[in-house]
Short mmCIF file of N, CA, C and O in Angstrom, two decimals:
data_model
loop_
_atom_site.label_atom_id
_atom_site.label_comp_id
_atom_site.label_asym_id
_atom_site.label_seq_id
_atom_site.Cartn_x
_atom_site.Cartn_y
_atom_site.Cartn_z
N MET A 246 0.72 -1.04 0.13
CA MET A 246 0.09 0.20 -0.12
C MET A 246 1.08 1.25 0.02
O MET A 246 1.98 1.14 0.71
N ILE A 247 0.53 2.31 -0.77
CA ILE A 247 1.24 3.45 -0.82
C ILE A 247 0.81 4.27 0.23
O ILE A 247 -0.27 4.58 0.21
N ASP A 248 1.69 5.02 1.15
CA ASP A 248 1.19 5.93 2.16
C ASP A 248 1.18 7.22 1.52
O ASP A 248 2.16 7.82 0.99
N THR A 249 0.28 7.73 1.79
CA THR A 249 0.05 9.33 1.65
C THR A 249 0.32 10.19 2.85
O THR A 249 -0.16 9.87 4.07
N ALA A 250 1.12 11.09 2.59
CA ALA A 250 1.49 12.24 3.94
C ALA A 250 0.39 12.81 4.27
O ALA A 250 -0.65 13.14 3.37
N PRO A 251 0.30 12.96 5.47
CA PRO A 251 -1.09 13.93 5.97
C PRO A 251 -1.02 15.14 5.70
O PRO A 251 -2.31 15.73 5.13
N ALA A 252 -0.02 15.83 5.11
CA ALA A 252 -0.02 17.21 4.91
C ALA A 252 -0.25 17.13 3.20
O ALA A 252 -0.55 18.21 2.93
N ASP A 253 -0.70 16.15 2.80
CA ASP A 253 -0.88 16.19 1.28
C ASP A 253 -2.30 16.31 0.89
O ASP A 253 -3.16 15.39 1.45
N SER A 254 -2.81 17.37 0.78
CA SER A 254 -4.29 17.85 0.79
C SER A 254 -4.84 17.89 -0.63
O SER A 254 -5.93 18.37 -1.03
N ASP A 255 -3.98 17.39 -1.75
CA ASP A 255 -4.61 17.28 -3.29
C ASP A 255 -5.35 16.04 -3.32
O ASP A 255 -5.23 15.03 -3.20
N PRO A 256 -6.61 16.37 -3.67
CA PRO A 256 -7.80 15.21 -3.74
C PRO A 256 -7.51 14.44 -4.98
O PRO A 256 -7.91 13.34 -4.94
N VAL A 257 -6.55 15.10 -6.21
CA VAL A 257 -6.71 14.30 -7.20
C VAL A 257 -5.16 13.53 -6.92
O VAL A 257 -5.52 12.19 -7.24
N ARG A 258 -4.30 13.60 -6.33
CA ARG A 258 -3.25 12.97 -6.00
C ARG A 258 -3.53 11.63 -5.25
O ARG A 258 -3.26 10.71 -5.29
N ALA A 259 -4.28 11.92 -4.23
CA ALA A 259 -5.07 11.01 -3.37
C ALA A 259 -5.77 9.90 -3.82
O ALA A 259 -5.74 8.80 -3.77
N ALA A 260 -6.80 10.66 -5.04
CA ALA A 260 -7.43 9.32 -5.81
C ALA A 260 -6.48 8.37 -6.66
O ALA A 260 -6.51 7.27 -6.83
N ILE A 261 -5.60 9.25 -7.15
CA ILE A 261 -4.43 8.59 -8.06
C ILE A 261 -3.88 7.60 -7.15
O ILE A 261 -3.65 6.12 -7.69
N LEU A 262 -3.46 7.90 -6.06
CA LEU A 262 -2.76 6.91 -5.09
C LEU A 262 -3.41 5.68 -4.93
O LEU A 262 -3.20 4.52 -4.57
N THR A 263 -4.87 6.05 -4.37
CA THR A 263 -5.81 4.98 -3.94
C THR A 263 -6.13 4.06 -5.15
O THR A 263 -6.17 2.66 -4.81
N ALA A 264 -6.16 4.60 -6.28
CA ALA A 264 -6.42 3.81 -7.61
C ALA A 264 -4.91 2.86 -7.73
O ALA A 264 -5.39 1.69 -8.15
N MET A 265 -3.93 3.29 -7.71
CA MET A 265 -2.85 2.54 -7.81
C MET A 265 -2.84 1.21 -7.11
O MET A 265 -2.51 0.33 -7.14
N ASP A 266 -3.09 1.57 -5.57
CA ASP A 266 -3.06 0.71 -4.52
C ASP A 266 -4.12 -0.69 -5.18
O ASP A 266 -4.08 -1.86 -5.07
N ARG A 267 -5.34 0.01 -5.57
CA ARG A 267 -6.39 -0.95 -6.11
C ARG A 267 -5.96 -1.82 -7.32
O ARG A 267 -6.14 -3.24 -7.49
N LEU A 268 -5.45 -0.89 -8.31
CA LEU A 268 -4.96 -1.94 -9.39
C LEU A 268 -3.67 -2.92 -9.15
O LEU A 268 -3.72 -3.87 -9.54
N LEU A 269 -2.75 -2.38 -8.26
CA LEU A 269 -1.83 -3.44 -7.74
C LEU A 269 -2.06 -4.41 -6.97
O LEU A 269 -1.90 -5.69 -7.02
N ALA A 270 -3.27 -4.44 -6.46
CA ALA A 270 -3.64 -5.41 -5.47
C ALA A 270 -4.74 -6.28 -6.33
O ALA A 270 -5.06 -7.33 -5.81
N GLY A 271 -5.22 -5.92 -7.58
CA GLY A 271 -6.04 -6.78 -8.48
C GLY A 271 -7.22 -6.65 -8.12
O GLY A 271 -8.18 -7.53 -8.21
N THR A 272 -7.75 -5.49 -7.36
CA THR A 272 -9.00 -5.21 -7.23
C THR A 272 -9.72 -3.84 -7.76
O THR A 272 -10.04 -3.23 -6.87
N PRO A 273 -9.77 -3.70 -9.07
CA PRO A 273 -10.27 -2.71 -9.63
C PRO A 273 -11.50 -2.25 -9.49
O PRO A 273 -12.39 -3.37 -9.35
N LEU A 274 -12.20 -1.20 -9.34
CA LEU A 274 -13.51 -0.77 -9.00
C LEU A 274 -14.12 -0.24 -10.32
O LEU A 274 -15.38 -0.77 -10.68
N ARG A 275 -13.20 0.50 -11.14
CA ARG A 275 -13.93 1.11 -12.23
C ARG A 275 -13.36 0.98 -13.91
O ARG A 275 -13.88 1.14 -14.78
N SER A 276 -12.09 0.30 -13.62
CA SER A 276 -11.36 -0.12 -14.84
C SER A 276 -11.29 -1.46 -15.24
O SER A 276 -11.79 -2.37 -14.38
N SER A 277 -10.64 -1.72 -16.13
CA SER A 277 -10.22 -3.28 -16.48
C SER A 277 -9.60 -3.93 -15.72
O SER A 277 -9.32 -5.34 -15.60
N GLY A 278 -8.64 -2.93 -15.06
CA GLY A 278 -7.63 -3.69 -14.03
C GLY A 278 -6.29 -3.76 -14.64
O GLY A 278 -5.19 -4.26 -14.09
N ARG A 279 -6.16 -3.49 -16.19
CA ARG A 279 -4.98 -3.58 -16.63
C ARG A 279 -4.03 -2.31 -16.41
O ARG A 279 -4.28 -1.30 -15.86
N LEU A 280 -2.58 -2.75 -16.34
CA LEU A 280 -1.67 -1.75 -15.48
C LEU A 280 -1.22 -0.82 -16.61
O LEU A 280 -0.27 -0.96 -17.30
N SER A 281 -1.99 0.42 -17.04
CA SER A 281 -1.54 1.30 -18.04
C SER A 281 -2.04 2.61 -17.17
O SER A 281 -2.79 2.53 -16.45
N VAL A 282 -1.53 3.65 -18.03
CA VAL A 282 -1.77 4.89 -17.57
C VAL A 282 -3.13 5.49 -17.84
O VAL A 282 -4.00 5.81 -17.02
N SER A 283 -3.74 4.78 -18.93
CA SER A 283 -5.35 5.11 -19.28
C SER A 283 -6.03 4.40 -18.30
O SER A 283 -7.14 4.96 -17.98
N GLN A 284 -5.89 3.05 -18.25
CA GLN A 284 -6.79 2.46 -16.95
C GLN A 284 -6.58 2.96 -15.64
O GLN A 284 -7.62 2.98 -14.85
N LEU A 285 -5.26 3.63 -15.05
CA LEU A 285 -5.09 4.12 -13.77
C LEU A 285 -6.14 5.34 -13.87
O LEU A 285 -6.72 5.69 -12.75
N ALA A 286 -5.96 6.39 -14.71
CA ALA A 286 -6.82 7.44 -14.80
C ALA A 286 -8.29 7.12 -14.71
O ALA A 286 -8.90 7.72 -13.92
N ILE A 287 -8.96 6.16 -15.46
CA ILE A 287 -10.24 5.43 -15.27
C ILE A 287 -10.49 5.30 -13.70
O ILE A 287 -11.64 5.73 -13.39
N GLU A 288 -9.77 4.28 -13.41
CA GLU A 288 -9.76 3.98 -12.09
C GLU A 288 -9.87 5.05 -11.02
O GLU A 288 -10.49 5.03 -10.04
N ALA A 289 -9.10 5.90 -10.97
CA ALA A 289 -8.96 7.20 -10.32
C ALA A 289 -9.90 8.15 -10.54
O ALA A 289 -10.18 8.83 -9.48
N GLY A 290 -10.55 7.99 -11.52
CA GLY A 290 -11.72 9.04 -12.11
C GLY A 290 -11.17 10.26 -12.20
O GLY A 290 -11.78 11.30 -11.92
N VAL A 291 -10.11 10.44 -12.80
CA VAL A 291 -9.63 11.72 -13.14
C VAL A 291 -9.15 11.63 -14.76
O VAL A 291 -9.30 10.61 -15.31
N LYS A 292 -9.09 12.76 -15.34
CA LYS A 292 -8.46 13.22 -16.64
C LYS A 292 -6.90 12.50 -16.84
O LYS A 292 -6.18 12.74 -16.02
N ARG A 293 -6.72 11.76 -17.97
CA ARG A 293 -5.38 11.33 -18.30
C ARG A 293 -4.40 12.27 -18.10
O ARG A 293 -3.36 12.15 -17.67
N TRP A 294 -4.82 13.64 -18.54
CA TRP A 294 -3.76 14.57 -18.43
C TRP A 294 -3.02 14.87 -16.99
O TRP A 294 -1.98 15.35 -16.76
N HIS A 295 -3.91 14.67 -15.88
CA HIS A 295 -3.55 14.94 -14.86
C HIS A 295 -2.23 13.62 -14.62
O HIS A 295 -1.47 14.33 -13.78
N LEU A 296 -2.27 12.44 -15.18
CA LEU A 296 -1.08 11.71 -14.87
C LEU A 296 0.00 12.10 -15.73
O LEU A 296 1.30 11.90 -15.11
N THR A 297 -0.04 12.66 -16.87
CA THR A 297 0.81 12.82 -17.71
C THR A 297 1.49 14.29 -17.86
O THR A 297 2.53 14.47 -18.38
N HIS A 298 0.79 15.11 -17.25
CA HIS A 298 1.43 16.58 -17.02
C HIS A 298 1.37 17.11 -15.66
O HIS A 298 2.17 17.99 -15.31
N GLN A 299 0.34 16.71 -14.89
CA GLN A 299 0.12 17.21 -13.41
C GLN A 299 0.93 16.56 -12.36
O GLN A 299 1.56 17.14 -11.40
N HIS A 300 0.65 15.25 -12.33
CA HIS A 300 1.34 14.39 -11.38
C HIS A 300 2.65 13.50 -12.02
O HIS A 300 2.03 12.38 -12.22
N LEU A 301 3.44 13.95 -12.49
CA LEU A 301 4.55 13.19 -12.94
C LEU A 301 5.23 12.09 -12.05
O LEU A 301 5.70 11.12 -12.54
N ILE A 302 5.24 12.56 -10.99
CA ILE A 302 6.00 11.55 -10.06
C ILE A 302 4.96 10.87 -9.14
O ILE A 302 4.28 11.27 -8.53
#
């Protein structure tokens, strides 16, 4: 499980990290479960550009 810092108040980042946990655990809720940027965006409920331009790390 990926640990988010308490000071991290960005809801998009929190959604991405939670979605990453679900995909890596093999328990997707919204996506096909494939490990790709597109499926991570779907799983997190965010636009793909958040992953490719805003949250690079």
